[in-house]
PDB file of C-alpha atoms in Angstrom:
ATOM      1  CA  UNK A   8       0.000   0.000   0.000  1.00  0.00           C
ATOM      2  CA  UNK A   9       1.298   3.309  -0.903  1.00  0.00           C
ATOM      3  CA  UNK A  10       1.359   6.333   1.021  1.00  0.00           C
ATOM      4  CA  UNK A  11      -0.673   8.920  -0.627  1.00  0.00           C
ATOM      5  CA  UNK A  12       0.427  12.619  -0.962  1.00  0.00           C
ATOM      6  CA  UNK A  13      -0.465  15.989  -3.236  1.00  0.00           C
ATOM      7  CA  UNK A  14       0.537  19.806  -3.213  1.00  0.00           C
ATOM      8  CA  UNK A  15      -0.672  22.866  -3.732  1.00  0.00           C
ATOM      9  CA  UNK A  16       0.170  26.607  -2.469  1.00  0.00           C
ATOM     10  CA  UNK A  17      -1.119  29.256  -0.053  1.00  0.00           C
ATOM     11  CA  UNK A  18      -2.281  32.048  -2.303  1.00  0.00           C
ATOM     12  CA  UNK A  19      -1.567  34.753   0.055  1.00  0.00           C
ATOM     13  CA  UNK A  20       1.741  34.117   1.971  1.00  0.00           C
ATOM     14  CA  UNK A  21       2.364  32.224  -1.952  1.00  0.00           C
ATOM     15  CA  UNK A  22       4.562  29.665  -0.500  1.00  0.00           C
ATOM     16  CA  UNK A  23       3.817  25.494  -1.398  1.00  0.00           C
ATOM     17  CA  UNK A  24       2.016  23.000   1.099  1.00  0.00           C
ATOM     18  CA  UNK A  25       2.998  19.514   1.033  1.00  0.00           C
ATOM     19  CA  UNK A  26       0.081  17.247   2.673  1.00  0.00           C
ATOM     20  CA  UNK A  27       1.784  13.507   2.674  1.00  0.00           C
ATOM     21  CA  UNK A  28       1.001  10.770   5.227  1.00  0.00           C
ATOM     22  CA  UNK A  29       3.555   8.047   5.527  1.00  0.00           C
ATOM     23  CA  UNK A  30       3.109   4.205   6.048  1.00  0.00           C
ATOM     24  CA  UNK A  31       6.569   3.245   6.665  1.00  0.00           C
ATOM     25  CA  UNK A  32       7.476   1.600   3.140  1.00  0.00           C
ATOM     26  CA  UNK A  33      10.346   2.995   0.583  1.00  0.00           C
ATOM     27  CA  UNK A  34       7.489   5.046  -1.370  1.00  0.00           C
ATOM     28  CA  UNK A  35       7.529   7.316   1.088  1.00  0.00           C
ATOM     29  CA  UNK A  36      10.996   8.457   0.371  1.00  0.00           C
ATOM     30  CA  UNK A  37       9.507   8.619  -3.478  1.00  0.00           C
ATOM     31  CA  UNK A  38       6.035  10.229  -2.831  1.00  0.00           C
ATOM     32  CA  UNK A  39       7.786  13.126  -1.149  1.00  0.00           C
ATOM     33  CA  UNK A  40      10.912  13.770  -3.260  1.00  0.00           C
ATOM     34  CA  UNK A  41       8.251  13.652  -5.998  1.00  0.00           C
ATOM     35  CA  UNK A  42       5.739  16.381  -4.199  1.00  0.00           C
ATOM     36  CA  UNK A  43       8.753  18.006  -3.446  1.00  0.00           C
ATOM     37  CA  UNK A  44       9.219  18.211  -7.210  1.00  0.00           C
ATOM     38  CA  UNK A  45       5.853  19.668  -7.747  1.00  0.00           C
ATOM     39  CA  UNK A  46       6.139  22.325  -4.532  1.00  0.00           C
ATOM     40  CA  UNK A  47       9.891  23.233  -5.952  1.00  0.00           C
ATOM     41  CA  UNK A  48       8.100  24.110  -9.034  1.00  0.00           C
ATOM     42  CA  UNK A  49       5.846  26.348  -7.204  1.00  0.00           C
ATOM     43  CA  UNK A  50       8.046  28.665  -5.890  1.00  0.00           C
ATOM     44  CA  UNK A  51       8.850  29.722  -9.394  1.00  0.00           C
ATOM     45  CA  UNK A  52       5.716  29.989 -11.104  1.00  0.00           C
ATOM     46  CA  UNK A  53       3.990  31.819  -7.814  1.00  0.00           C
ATOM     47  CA  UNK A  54       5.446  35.072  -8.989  1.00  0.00           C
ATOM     48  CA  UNK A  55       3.344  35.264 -11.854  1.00  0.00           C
ATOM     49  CA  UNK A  56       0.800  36.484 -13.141  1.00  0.00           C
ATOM     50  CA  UNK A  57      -2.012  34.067 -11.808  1.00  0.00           C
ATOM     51  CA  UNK A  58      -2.918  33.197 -16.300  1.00  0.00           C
ATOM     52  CA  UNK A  59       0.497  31.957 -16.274  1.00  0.00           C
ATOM     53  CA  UNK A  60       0.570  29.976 -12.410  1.00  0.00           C
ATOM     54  CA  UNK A  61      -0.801  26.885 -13.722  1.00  0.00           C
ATOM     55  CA  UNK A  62       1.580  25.225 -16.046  1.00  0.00           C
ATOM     56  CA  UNK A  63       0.961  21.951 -18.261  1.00  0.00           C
ATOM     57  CA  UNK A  64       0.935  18.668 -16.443  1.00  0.00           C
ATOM     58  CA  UNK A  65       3.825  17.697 -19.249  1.00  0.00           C
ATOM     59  CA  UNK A  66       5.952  19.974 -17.409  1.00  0.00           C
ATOM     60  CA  UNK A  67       4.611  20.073 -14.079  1.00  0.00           C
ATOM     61  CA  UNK A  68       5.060  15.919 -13.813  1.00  0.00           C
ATOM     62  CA  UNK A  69       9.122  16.152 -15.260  1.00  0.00           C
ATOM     63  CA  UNK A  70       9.821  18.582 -12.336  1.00  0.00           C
ATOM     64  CA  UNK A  71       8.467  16.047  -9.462  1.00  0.00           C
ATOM     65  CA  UNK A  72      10.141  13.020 -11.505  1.00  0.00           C
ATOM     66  CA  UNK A  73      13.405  14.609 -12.607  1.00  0.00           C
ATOM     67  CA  UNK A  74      13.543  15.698  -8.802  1.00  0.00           C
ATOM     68  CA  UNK A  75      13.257  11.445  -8.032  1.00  0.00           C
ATOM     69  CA  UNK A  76      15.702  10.448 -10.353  1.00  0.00           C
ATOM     70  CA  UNK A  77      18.287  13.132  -9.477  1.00  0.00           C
ATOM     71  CA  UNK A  78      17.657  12.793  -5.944  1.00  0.00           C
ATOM     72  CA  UNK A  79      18.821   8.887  -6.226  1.00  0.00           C
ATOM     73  CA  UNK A  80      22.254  10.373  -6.217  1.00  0.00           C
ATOM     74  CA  UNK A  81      21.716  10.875  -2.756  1.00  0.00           C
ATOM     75  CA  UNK A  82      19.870   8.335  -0.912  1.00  0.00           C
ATOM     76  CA  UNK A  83      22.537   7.282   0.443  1.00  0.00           C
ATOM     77  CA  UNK A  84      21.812   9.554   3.365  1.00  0.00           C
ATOM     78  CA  UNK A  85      18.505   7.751   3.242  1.00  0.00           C
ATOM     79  CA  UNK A  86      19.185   4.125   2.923  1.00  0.00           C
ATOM     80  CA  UNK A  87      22.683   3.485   5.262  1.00  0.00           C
ATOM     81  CA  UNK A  88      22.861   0.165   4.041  1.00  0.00           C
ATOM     82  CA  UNK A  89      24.865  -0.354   0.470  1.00  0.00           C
ATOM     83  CA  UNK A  90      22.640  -3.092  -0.400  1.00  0.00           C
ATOM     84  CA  UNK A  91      19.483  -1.456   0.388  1.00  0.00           C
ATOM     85  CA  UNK A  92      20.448   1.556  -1.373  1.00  0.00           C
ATOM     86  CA  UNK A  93      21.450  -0.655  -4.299  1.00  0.00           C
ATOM     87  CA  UNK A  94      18.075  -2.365  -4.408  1.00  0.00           C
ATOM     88  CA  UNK A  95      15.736   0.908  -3.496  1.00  0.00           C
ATOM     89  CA  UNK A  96      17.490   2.338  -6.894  1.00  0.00           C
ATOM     90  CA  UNK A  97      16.751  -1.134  -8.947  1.00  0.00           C
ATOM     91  CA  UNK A  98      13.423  -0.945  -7.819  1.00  0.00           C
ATOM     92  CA  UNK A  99      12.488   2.609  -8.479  1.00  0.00           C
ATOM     93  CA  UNK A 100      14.148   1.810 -12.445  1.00  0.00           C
ATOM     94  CA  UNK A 101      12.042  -0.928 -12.789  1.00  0.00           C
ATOM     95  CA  UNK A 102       8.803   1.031 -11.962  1.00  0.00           C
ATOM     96  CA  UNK A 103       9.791   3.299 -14.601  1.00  0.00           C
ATOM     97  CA  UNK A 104       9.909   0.460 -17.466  1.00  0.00           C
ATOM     98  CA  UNK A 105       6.705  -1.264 -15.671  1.00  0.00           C
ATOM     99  CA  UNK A 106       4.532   1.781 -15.551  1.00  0.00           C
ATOM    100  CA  UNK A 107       4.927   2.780 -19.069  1.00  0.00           C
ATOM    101  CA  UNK A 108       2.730   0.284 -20.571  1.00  0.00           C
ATOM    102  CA  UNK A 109       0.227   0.496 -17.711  1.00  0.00           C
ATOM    103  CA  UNK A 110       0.125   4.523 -18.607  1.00  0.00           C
ATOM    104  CA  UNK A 111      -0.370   3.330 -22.598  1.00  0.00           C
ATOM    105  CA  UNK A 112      -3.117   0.919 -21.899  1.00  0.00           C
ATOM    106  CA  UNK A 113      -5.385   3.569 -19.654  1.00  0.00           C
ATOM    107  CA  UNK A 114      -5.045   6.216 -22.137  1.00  0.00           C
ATOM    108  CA  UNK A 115      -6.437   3.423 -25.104  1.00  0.00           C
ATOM    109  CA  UNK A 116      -9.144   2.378 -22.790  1.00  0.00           C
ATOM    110  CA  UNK A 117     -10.605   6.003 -22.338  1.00  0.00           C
ATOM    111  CA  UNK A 118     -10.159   6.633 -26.135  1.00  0.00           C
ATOM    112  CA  UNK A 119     -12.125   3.629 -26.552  1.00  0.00           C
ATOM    113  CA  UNK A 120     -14.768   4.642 -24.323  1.00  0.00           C
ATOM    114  CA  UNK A 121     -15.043   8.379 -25.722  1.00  0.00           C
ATOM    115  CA  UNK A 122     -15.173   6.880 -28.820  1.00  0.00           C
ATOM    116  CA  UNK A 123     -18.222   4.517 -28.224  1.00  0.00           C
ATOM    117  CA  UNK A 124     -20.547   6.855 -25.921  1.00  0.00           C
ATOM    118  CA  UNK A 125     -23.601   3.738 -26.013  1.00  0.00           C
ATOM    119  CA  UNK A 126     -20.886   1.106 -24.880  1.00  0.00           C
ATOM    120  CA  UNK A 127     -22.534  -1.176 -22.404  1.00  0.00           C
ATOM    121  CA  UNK A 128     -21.038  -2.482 -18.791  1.00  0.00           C
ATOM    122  CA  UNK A 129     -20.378  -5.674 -20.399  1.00  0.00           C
ATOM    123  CA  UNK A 130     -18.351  -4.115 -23.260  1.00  0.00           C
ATOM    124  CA  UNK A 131     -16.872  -1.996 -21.334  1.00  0.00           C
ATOM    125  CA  UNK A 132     -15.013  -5.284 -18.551  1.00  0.00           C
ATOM    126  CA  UNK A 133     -14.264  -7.533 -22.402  1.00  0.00           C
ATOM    127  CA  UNK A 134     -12.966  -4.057 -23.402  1.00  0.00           C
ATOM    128  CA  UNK A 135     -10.216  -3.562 -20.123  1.00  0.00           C
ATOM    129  CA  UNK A 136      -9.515  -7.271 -20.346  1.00  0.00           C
ATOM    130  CA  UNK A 137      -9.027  -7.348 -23.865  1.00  0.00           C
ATOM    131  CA  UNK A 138      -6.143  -4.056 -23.181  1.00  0.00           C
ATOM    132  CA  UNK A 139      -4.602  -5.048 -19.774  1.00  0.00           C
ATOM    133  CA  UNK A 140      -3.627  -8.399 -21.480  1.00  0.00           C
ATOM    134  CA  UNK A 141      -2.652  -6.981 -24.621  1.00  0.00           C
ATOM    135  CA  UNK A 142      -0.325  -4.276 -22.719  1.00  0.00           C
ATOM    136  CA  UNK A 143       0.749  -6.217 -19.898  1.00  0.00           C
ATOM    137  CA  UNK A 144       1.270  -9.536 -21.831  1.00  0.00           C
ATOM    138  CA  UNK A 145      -1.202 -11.237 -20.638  1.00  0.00           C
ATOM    139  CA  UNK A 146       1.261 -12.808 -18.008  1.00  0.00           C
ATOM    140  CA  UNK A 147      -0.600 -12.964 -14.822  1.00  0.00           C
ATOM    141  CA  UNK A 148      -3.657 -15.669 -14.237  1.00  0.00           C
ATOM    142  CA  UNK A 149      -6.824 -14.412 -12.810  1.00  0.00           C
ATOM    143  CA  UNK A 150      -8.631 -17.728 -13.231  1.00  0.00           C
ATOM    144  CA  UNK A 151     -11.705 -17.393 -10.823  1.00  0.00           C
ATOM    145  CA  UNK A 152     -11.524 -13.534 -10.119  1.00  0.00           C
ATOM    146  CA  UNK A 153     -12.702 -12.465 -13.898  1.00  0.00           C
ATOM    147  CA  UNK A 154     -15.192 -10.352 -12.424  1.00  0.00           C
ATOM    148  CA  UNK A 155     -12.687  -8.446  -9.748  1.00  0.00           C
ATOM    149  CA  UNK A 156     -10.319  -7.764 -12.685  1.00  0.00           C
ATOM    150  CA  UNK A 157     -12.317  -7.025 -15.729  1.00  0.00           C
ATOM    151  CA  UNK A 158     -13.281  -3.856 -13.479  1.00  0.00           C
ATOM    152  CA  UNK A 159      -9.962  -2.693 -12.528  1.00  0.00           C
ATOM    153  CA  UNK A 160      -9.833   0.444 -14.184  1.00  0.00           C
ATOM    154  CA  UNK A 161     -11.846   1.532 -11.645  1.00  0.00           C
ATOM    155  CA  UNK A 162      -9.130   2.049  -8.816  1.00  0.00           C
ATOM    156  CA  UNK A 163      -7.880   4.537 -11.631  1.00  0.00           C
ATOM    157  CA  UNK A 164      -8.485   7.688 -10.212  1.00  0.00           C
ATOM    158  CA  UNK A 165      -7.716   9.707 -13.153  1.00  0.00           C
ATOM    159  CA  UNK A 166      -9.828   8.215 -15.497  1.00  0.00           C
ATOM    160  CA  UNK A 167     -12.925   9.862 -13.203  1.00  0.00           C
ATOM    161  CA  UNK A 168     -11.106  12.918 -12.253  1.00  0.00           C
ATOM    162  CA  UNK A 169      -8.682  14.299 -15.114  1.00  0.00           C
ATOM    163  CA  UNK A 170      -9.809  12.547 -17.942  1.00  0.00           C
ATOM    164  CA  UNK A 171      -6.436  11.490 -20.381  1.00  0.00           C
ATOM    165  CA  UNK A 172      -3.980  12.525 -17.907  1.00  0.00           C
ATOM    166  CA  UNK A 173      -1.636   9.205 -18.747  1.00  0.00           C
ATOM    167  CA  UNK A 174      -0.544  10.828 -21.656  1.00  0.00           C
ATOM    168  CA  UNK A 175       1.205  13.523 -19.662  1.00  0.00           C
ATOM    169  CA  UNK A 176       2.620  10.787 -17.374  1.00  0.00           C
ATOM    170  CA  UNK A 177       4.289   9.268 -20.395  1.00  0.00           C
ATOM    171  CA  UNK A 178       6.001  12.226 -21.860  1.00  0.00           C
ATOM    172  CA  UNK A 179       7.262  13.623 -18.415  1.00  0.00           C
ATOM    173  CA  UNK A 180       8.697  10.144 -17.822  1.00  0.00           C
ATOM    174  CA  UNK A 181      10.655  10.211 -20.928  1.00  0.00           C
ATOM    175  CA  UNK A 182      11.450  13.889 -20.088  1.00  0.00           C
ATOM    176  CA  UNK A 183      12.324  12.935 -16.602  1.00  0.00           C
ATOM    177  CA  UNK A 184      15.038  10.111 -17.667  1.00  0.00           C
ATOM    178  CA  UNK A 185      16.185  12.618 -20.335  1.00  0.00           C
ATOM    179  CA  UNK A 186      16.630  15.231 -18.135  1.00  0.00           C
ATOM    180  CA  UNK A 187      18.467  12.608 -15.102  1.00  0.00           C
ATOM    181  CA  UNK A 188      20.542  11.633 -18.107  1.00  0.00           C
ATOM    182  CA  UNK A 189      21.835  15.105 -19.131  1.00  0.00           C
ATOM    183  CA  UNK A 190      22.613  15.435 -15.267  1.00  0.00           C
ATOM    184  CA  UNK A 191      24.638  12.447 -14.920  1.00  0.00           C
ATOM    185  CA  UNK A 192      27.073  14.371 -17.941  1.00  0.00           C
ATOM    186  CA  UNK A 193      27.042  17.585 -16.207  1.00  0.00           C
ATOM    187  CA  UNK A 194      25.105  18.902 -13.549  1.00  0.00           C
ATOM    188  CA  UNK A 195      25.650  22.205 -13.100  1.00  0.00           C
ATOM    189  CA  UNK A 196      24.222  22.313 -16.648  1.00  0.00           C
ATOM    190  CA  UNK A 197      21.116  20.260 -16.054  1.00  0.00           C
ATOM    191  CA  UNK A 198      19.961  21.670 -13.065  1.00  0.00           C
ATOM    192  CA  UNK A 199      19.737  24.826 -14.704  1.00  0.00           C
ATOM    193  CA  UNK A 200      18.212  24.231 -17.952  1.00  0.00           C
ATOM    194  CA  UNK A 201      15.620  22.527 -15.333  1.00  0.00           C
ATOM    195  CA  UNK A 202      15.577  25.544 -13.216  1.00  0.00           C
ATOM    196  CA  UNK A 203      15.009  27.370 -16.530  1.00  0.00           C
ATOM    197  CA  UNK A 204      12.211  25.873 -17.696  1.00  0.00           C
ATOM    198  CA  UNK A 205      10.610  25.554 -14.460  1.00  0.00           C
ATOM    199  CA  UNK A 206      10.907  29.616 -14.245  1.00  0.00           C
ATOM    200  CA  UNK A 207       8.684  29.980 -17.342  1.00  0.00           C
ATOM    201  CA  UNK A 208       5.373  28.715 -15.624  1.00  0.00           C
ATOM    202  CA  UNK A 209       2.550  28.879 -18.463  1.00  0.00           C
ATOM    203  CA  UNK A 210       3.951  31.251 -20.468  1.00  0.00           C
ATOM    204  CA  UNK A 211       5.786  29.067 -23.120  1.00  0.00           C
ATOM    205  CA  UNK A 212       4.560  25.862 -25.051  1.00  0.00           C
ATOM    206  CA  UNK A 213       5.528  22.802 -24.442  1.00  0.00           C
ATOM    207  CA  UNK A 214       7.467  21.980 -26.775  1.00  0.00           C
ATOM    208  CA  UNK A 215       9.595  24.972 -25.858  1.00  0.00           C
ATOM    209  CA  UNK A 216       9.462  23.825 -22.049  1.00  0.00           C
ATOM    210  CA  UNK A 217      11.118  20.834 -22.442  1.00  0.00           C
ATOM    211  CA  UNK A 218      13.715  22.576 -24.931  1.00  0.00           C
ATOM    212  CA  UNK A 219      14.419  25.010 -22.230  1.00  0.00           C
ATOM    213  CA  UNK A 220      15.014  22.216 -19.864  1.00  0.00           C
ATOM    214  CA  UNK A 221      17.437  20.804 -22.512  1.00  0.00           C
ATOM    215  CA  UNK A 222      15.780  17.663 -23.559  1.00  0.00           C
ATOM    216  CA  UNK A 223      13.089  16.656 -26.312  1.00  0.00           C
ATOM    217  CA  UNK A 224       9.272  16.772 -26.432  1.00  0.00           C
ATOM    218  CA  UNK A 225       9.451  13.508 -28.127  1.00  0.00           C
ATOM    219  CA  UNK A 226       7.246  10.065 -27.945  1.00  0.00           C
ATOM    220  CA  UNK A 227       9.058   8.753 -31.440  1.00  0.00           C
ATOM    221  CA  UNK A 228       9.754   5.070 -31.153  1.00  0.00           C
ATOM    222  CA  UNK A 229      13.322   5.654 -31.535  1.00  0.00           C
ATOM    223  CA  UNK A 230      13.814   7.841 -28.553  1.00  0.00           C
ATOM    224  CA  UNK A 231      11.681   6.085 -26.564  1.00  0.00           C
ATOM    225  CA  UNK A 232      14.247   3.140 -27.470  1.00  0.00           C
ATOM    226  CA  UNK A 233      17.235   5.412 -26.716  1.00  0.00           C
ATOM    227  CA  UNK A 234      15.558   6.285 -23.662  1.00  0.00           C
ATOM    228  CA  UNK A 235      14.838   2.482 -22.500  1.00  0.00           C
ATOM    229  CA  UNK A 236      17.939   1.566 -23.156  1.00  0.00           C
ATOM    230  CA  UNK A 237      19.790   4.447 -20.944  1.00  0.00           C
ATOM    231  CA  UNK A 238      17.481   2.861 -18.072  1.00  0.00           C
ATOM    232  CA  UNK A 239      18.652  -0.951 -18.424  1.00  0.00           C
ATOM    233  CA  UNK A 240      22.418   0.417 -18.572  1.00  0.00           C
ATOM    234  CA  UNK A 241      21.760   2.292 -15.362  1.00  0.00           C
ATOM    235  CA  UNK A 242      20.068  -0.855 -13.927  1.00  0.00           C
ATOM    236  CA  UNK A 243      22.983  -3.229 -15.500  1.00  0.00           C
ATOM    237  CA  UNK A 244      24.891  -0.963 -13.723  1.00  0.00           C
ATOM    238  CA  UNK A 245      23.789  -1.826  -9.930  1.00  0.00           C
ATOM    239  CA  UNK A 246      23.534  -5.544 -11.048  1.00  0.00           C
TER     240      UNK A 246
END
């Protein structure tokens, strides 16, 4: 069970709150390094103009999960023990890899449904099945518990609340490793092309974000590759 966790600001003293409740597991070194991210991002966008405040989940998500992946360069002051450390940054690479797909197959699943408005109940459980095992592999038997997991997109929060929001998940992942990468070359450098882009709030695209951060609004199959492959060298690595 994870611990669960969100920010937001104060709009008069326009400083970032951090609400977070721990259960004693490694996530909640992750959950707030990655709020952290988001309140970080916050104390440069604040000074804005309150148009410009709110700035595109693409961005907003590579500035809470840039923050994790830079920050494993110092858990060590977290994790005392080599081997913990070791396997703490296996496991949050992993995620990373295992997530992806999981992103890819929510984001299908609510095309599908906007797509076909008069879909029934029944449709709609073939219609997840049909996805998770196409996505996922179709690795894992659920012989006898059909019912309970034909209706698992339901734990999804965001399919309710923010309606496509995967999609942002998967580019600030890819800008997140792209951004971790360019730090592990130089850092001064990286941190402030982040810093940079982070400064802008709302008042650039995109596209122009991420090339202020120094990395690529890409989804390409080829730099997703590149990308992939940077991960299971870094995982090799700790092997």
């Amino acid at each position: 069970m994870k611990g669960a966790a969100y920010t937001t600001y104060l709009p008069e003293t326009k400083v970032p709150f951090i609400l977070h409740n721990n259960n004693n597991t490694a996530s909640d070194l992750n959950t707030l390094i990655h709020e952290g991210g988001h309140a970080y991002i916050q104390c440069f966008v604040l000074i804005w103009n309150i148009l410009f405040r709110d700035v595109p989940l693409e961005i907003a998500e590579v500035a809470s999960k840039a923050m994790e992946l830079i920050s494993m360069e110092f858990w060590g002051i977290f994790y005392l023990n080599p081997e913990d450390l070791k396997q703490a940054k296996k496991a949050k690479l992993k995620e990373i890899i295992k997530v992806l797909p999981l992103y890819a197959m929510a984001e299908t699943f609510q095309l599908w449904m906007y797509e076909n408005p008069t879909h029934s109940t029944e449709e709609r459980h073939n219609k997840w099945t049909e996805y998770h095992r196409q996505y996922t592999g179709g690795i894992t038997d659920y012989s006898g518990y059909e019912n309970i997991f034909s209706s698992g997109f339901q734990k999804n929060m965001a399919i309710y609340t923010l309606p496509l929001y995967m999609a942002a998940y998967c580019f600030s992942d890819f800008g997140a490793i792209a951004l971790w990468r360019n730090y592990k070359k130089d850092p001064v450098i990286a941190l402030e092309q982040y810093k940079t882009a982070l400064s802008l709030g709302n008042t650039r695209t995109v596209p122009e974000l991420y090339k202020a951060a120094g990395i690529e609004f890409n989804s390409s199959p080829a730099y997703i590759k590149e990308l992939m492959d940077f991960l299971k060298q870094q995982i090799a690595e700790l092997e």
